[in-house]
PDB file of C-alpha atoms in Angstrom:
ATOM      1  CA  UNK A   1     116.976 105.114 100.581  1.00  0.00           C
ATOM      2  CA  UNK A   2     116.148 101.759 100.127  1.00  0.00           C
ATOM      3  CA  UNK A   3     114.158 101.094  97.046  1.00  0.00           C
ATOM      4  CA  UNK A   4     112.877  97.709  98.399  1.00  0.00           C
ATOM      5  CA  UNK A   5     111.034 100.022 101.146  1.00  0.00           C
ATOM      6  CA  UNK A   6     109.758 102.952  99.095  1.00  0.00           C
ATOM      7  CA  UNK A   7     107.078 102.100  96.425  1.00  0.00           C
ATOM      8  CA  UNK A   8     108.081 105.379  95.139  1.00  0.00           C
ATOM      9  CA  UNK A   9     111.600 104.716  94.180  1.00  0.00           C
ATOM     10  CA  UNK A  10     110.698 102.823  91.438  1.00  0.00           C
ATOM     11  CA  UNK A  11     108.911 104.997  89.847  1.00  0.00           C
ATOM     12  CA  UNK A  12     111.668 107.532  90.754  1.00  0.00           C
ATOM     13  CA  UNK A  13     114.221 105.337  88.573  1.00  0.00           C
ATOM     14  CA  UNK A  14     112.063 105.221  85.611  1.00  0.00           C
ATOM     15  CA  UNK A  15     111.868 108.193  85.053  1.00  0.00           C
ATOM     16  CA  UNK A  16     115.631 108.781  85.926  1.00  0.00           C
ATOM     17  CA  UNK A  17     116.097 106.488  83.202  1.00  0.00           C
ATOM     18  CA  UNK A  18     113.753 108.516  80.886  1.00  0.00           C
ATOM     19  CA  UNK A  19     115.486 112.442  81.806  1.00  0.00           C
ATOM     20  CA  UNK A  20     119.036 110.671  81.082  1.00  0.00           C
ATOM     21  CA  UNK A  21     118.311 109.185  77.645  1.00  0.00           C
ATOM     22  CA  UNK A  22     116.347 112.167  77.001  1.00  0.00           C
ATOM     23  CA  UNK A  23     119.182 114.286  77.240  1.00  0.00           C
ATOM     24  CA  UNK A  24     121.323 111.899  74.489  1.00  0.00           C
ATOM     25  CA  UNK A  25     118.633 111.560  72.088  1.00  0.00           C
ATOM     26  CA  UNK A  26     118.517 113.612  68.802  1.00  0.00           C
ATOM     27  CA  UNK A  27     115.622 116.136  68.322  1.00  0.00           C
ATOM     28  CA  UNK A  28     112.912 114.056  66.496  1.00  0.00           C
ATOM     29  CA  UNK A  29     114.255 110.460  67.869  1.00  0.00           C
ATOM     30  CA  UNK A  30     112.794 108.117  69.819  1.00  0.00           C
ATOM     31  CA  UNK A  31     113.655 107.231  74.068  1.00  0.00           C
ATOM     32  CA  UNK A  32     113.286 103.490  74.307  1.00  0.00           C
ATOM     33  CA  UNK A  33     112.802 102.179  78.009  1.00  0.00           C
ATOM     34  CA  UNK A  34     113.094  98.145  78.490  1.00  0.00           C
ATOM     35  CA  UNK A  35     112.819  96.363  81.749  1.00  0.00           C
ATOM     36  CA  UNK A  36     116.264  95.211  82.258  1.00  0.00           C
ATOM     37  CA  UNK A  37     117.756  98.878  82.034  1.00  0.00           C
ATOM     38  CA  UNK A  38     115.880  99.382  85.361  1.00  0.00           C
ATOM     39  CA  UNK A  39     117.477  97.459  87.972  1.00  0.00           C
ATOM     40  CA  UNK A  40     115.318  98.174  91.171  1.00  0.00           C
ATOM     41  CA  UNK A  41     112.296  96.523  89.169  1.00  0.00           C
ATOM     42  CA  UNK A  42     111.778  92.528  89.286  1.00  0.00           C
ATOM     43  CA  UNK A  43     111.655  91.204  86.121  1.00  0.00           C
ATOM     44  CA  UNK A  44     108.262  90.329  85.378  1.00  0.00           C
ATOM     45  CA  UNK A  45     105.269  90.969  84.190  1.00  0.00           C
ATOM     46  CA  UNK A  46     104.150  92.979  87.075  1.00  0.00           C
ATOM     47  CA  UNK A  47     106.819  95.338  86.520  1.00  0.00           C
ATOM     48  CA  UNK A  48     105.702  95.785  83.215  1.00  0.00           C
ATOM     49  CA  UNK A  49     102.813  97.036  84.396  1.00  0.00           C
ATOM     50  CA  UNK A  50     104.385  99.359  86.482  1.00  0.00           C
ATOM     51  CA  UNK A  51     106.039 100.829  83.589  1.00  0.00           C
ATOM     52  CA  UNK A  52     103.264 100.970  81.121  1.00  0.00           C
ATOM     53  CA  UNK A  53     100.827 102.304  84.255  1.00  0.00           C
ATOM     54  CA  UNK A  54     103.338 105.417  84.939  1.00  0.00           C
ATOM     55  CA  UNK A  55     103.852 105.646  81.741  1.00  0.00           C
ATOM     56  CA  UNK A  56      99.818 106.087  81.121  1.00  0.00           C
ATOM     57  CA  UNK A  57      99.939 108.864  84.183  1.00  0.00           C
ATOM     58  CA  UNK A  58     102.624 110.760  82.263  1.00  0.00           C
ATOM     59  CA  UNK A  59     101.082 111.231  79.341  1.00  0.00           C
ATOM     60  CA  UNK A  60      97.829 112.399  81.310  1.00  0.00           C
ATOM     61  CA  UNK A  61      99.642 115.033  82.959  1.00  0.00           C
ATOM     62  CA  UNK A  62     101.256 116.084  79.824  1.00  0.00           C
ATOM     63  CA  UNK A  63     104.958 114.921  80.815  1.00  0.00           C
ATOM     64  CA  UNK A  64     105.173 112.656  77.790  1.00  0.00           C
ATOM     65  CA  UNK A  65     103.177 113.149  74.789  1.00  0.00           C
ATOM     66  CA  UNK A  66     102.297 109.698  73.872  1.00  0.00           C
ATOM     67  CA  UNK A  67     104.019 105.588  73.893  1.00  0.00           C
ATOM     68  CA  UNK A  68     103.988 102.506  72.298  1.00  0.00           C
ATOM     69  CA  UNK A  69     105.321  98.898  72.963  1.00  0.00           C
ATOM     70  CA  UNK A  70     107.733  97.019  71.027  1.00  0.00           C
ATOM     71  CA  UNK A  71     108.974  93.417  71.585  1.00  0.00           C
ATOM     72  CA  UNK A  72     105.826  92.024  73.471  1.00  0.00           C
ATOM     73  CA  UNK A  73     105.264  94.842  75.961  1.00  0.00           C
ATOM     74  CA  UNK A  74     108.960  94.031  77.478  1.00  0.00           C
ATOM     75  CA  UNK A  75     109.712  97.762  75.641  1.00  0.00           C
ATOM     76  CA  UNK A  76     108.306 100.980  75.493  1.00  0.00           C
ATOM     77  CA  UNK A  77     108.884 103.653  73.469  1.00  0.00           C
ATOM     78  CA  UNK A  78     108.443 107.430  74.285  1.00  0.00           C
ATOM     79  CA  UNK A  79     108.486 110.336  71.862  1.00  0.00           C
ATOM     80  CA  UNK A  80     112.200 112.719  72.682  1.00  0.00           C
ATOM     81  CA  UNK A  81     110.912 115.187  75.375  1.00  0.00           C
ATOM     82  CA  UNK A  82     110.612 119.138  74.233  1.00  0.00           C
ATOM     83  CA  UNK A  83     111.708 121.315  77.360  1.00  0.00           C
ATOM     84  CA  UNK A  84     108.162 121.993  77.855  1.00  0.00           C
ATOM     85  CA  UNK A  85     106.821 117.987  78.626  1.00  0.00           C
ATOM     86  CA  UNK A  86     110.653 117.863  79.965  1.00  0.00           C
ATOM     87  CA  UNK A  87     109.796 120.046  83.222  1.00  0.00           C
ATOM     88  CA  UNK A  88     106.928 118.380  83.830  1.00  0.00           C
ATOM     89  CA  UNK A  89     108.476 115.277  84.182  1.00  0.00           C
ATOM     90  CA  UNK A  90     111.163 116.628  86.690  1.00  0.00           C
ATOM     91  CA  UNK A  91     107.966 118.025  88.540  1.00  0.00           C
ATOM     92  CA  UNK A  92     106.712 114.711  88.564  1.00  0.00           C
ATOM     93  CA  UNK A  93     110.296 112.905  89.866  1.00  0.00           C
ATOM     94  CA  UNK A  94     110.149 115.632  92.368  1.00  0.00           C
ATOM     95  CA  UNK A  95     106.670 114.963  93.679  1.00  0.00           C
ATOM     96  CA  UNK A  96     107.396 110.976  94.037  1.00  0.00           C
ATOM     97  CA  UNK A  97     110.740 112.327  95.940  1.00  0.00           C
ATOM     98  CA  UNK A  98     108.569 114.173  98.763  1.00  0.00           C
ATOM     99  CA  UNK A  99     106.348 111.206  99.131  1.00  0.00           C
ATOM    100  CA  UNK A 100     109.313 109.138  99.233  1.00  0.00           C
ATOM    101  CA  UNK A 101     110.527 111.194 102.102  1.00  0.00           C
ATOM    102  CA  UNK A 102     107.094 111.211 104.034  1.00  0.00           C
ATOM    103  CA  UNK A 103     106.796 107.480 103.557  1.00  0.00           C
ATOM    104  CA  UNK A 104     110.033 107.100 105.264  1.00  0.00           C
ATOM    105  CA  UNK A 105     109.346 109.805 108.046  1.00  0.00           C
ATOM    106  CA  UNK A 106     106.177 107.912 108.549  1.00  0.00           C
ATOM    107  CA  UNK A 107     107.570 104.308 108.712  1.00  0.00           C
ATOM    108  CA  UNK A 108     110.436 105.906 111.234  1.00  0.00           C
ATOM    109  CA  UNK A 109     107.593 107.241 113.541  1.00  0.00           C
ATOM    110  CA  UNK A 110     107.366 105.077 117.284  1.00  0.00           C
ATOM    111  CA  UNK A 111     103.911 103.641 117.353  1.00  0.00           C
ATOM    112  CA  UNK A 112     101.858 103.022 120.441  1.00  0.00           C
ATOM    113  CA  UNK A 113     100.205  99.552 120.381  1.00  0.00           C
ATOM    114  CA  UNK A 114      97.094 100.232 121.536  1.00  0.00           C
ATOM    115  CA  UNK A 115      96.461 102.331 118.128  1.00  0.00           C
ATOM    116  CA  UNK A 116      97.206  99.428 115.298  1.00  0.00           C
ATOM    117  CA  UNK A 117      95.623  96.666 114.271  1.00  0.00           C
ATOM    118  CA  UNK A 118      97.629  93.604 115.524  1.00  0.00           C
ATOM    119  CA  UNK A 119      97.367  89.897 113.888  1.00  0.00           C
ATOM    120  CA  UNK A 120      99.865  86.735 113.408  1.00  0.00           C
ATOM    121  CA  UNK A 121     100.532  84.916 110.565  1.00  0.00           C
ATOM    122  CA  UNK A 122     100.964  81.408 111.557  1.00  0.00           C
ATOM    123  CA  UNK A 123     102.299  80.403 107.955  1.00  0.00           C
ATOM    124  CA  UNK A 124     104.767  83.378 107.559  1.00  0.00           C
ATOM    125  CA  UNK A 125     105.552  83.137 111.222  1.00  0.00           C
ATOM    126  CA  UNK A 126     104.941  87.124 111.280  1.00  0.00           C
ATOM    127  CA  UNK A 127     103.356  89.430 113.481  1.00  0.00           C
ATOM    128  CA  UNK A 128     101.926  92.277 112.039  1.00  0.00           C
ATOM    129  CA  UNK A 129     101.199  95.966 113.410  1.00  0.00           C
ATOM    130  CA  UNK A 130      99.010  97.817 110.745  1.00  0.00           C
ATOM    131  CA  UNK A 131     101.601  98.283 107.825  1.00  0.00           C
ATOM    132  CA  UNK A 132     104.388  97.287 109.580  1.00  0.00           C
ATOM    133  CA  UNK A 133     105.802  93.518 110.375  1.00  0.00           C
ATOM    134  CA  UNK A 134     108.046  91.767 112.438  1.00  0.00           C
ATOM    135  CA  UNK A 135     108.961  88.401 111.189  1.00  0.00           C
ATOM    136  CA  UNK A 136     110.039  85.712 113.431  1.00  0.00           C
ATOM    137  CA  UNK A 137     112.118  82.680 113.491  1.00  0.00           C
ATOM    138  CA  UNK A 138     109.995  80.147 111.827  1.00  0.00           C
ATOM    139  CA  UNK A 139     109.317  76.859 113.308  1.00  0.00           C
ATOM    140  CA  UNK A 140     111.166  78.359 117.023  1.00  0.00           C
ATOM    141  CA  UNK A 141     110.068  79.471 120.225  1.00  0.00           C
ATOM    142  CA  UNK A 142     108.925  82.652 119.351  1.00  0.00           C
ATOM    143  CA  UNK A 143     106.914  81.357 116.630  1.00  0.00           C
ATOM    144  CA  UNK A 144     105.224  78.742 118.652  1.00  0.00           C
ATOM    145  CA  UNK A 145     105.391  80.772 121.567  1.00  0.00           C
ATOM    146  CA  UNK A 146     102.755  83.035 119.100  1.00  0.00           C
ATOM    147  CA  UNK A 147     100.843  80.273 118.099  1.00  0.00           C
ATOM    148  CA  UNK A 148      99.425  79.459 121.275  1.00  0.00           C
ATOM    149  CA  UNK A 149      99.336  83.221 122.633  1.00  0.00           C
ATOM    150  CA  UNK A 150      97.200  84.365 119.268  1.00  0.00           C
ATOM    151  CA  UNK A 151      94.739  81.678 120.086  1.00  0.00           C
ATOM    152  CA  UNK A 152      93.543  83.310 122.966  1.00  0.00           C
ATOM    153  CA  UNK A 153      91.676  87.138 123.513  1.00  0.00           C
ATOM    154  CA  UNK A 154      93.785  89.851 124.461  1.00  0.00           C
ATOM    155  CA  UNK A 155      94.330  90.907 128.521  1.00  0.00           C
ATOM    156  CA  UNK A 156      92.861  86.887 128.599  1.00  0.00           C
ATOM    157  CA  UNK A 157      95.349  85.196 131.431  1.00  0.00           C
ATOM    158  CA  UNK A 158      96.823  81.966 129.812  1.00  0.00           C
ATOM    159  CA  UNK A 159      98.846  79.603 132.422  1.00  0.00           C
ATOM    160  CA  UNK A 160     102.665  79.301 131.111  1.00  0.00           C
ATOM    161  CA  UNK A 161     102.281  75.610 130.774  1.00  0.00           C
ATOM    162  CA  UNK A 162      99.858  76.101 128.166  1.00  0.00           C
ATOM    163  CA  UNK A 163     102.398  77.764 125.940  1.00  0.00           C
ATOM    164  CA  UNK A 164     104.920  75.590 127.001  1.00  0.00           C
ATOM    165  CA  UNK A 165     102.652  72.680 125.951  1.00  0.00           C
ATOM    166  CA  UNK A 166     102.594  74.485 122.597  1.00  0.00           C
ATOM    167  CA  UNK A 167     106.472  75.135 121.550  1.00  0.00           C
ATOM    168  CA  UNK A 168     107.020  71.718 122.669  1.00  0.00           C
ATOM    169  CA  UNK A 169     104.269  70.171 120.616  1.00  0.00           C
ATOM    170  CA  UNK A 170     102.313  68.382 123.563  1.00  0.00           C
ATOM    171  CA  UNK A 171     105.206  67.469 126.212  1.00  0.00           C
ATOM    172  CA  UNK A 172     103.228  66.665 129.224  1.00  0.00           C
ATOM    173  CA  UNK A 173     106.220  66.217 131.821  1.00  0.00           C
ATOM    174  CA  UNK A 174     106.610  69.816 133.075  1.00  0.00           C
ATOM    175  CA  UNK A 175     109.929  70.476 135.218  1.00  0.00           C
ATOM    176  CA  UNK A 176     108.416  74.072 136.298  1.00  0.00           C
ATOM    177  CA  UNK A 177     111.394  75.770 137.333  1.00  0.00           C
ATOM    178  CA  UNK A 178     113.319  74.539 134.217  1.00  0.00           C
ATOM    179  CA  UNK A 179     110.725  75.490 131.205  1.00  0.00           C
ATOM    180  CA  UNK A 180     108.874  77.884 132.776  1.00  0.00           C
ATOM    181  CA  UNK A 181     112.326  79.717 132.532  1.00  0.00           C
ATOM    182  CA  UNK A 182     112.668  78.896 128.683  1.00  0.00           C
ATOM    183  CA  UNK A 183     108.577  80.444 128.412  1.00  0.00           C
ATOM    184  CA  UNK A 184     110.126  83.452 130.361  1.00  0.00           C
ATOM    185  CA  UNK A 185     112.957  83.954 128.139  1.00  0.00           C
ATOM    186  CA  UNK A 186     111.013  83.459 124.604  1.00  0.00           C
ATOM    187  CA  UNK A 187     108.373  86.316 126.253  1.00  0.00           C
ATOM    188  CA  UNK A 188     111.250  88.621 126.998  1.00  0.00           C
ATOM    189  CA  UNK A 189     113.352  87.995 123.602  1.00  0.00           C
ATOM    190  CA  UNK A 190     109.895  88.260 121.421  1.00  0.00           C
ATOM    191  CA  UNK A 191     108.821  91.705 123.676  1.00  0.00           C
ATOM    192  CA  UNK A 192     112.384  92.930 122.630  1.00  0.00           C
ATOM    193  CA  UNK A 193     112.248  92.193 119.307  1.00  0.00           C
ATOM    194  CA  UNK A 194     109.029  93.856 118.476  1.00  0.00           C
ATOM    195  CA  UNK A 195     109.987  96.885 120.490  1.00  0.00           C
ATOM    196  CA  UNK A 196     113.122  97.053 118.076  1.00  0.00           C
ATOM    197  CA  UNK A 197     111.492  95.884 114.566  1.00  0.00           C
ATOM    198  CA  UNK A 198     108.478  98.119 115.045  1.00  0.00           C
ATOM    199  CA  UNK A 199     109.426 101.034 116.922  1.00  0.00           C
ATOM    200  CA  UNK A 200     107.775 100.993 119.880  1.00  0.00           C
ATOM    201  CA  UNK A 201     107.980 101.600 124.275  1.00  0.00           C
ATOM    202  CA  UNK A 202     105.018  99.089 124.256  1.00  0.00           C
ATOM    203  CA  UNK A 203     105.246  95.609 125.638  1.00  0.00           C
ATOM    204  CA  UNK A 204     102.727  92.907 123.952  1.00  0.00           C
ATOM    205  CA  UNK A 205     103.117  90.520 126.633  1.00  0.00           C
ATOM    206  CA  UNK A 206     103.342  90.370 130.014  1.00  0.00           C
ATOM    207  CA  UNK A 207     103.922  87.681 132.806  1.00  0.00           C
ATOM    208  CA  UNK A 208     102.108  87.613 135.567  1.00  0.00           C
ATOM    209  CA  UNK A 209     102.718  85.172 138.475  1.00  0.00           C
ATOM    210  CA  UNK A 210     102.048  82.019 136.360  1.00  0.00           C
ATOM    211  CA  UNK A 211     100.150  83.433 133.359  1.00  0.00           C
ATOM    212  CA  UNK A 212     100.935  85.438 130.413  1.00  0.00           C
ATOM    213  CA  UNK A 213      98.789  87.821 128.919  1.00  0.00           C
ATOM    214  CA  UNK A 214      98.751  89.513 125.515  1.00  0.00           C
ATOM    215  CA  UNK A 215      98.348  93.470 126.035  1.00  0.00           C
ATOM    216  CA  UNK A 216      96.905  94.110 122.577  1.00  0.00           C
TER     217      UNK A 216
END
């Protein structure tokens, strides 16, 4: 699984890292967890917060029995797990592991258009379908080929030399079987990409005679 796509896989190695020092720690010791021995976390302050935030959950559901932080936060430092707190905390790796699995089913699933919420970021040259995105090219065809379809309603006809206008920024000498071909083309390579990226049989765009029309 990839851990960049699974907010649960962090959390997943954490712990890993807790249940394997656990098991080389004497009877009375300590388990000391630092940032850097967990790979799949950036390392910054916001993954420190991660830590200290699952570490806070842990102890609520009684699979540590308390923490502390040692050189500025960057540490933690657990209490050696009795079998007891030590089950609980594979229950808890477990339950991250089937919601790691659901979130991937889920993100898998083909989505039908016409159900999700769909927006474009101009500045990250992204299209996005509820959770999921589909970045673009920047500063291409597609992504000015977006710019000027976005700026009109959905099913609203917009005349191909409009776009063209757009990814050419302003060209007003229009050769109209030579660029309305390149419009053509960007429509076609941009519906193909979004059917691939976000899993889906539905086409956002479609030409018609000399307009092009956003579906959704």
């Amino acid at each position: 699984m990839n851990i960049s796509e699974s907010p649960y896989q962090r959390l997943i190695d954490i712990i890993d890292t807790i249940l394997i020092k656990n098991e080389t720690t004497k009877r009375g010791g300590e388990i000391s967890l630092h940032i850097l021995e967990i790979p799949s976390l950036p390392q910054n302050g916001l993954s420190i917060k991660m830590i200290e935030d699952l570490l806070v959950t842990l102890k609520k559901k009684g699979a540590i029995r308390t923490f502390e932080f040692q050189n500025g936060g960057t540490q933690h430092v657990i209490p050696k797990l009795d079998r007891i707190t030590e089950k609980k905390l594979l229950a808890e790796r477990q339950r991250l592991f089937d919601l790691s699995k659901i979130d991937a089913l889920e993100t898998n699933q083909p989505v039908s258009l016409k159900d999700e919420r769909i927006n474009f970021d101009d500045e990250e040259a992204t299209i996005h379908v509820g959770k999921r995105k589909c970045s673009l090219p920047p500063f291409k065809n597609e992504h000015f080929f977006c710019r000027a379809m976005f700026s009109y309603r959905p099913n609203e006809p917009v005349d191909w030399s409009a776009v063209y206008r757009q990814m050419t920024g302003g060209q007003e000498d229009i050769a109209e079987a030579k660029y309305k071909r390149t419009v053509q083309d960007t429509m076609y390579a941009l519906n193909n990409r979004i059917k691939e990226v976000i899993n889906t049989k539905d086409t956002l765009f479609t030409w018609e005679n000399r307009t092009i029309k956003r579906n959704f």
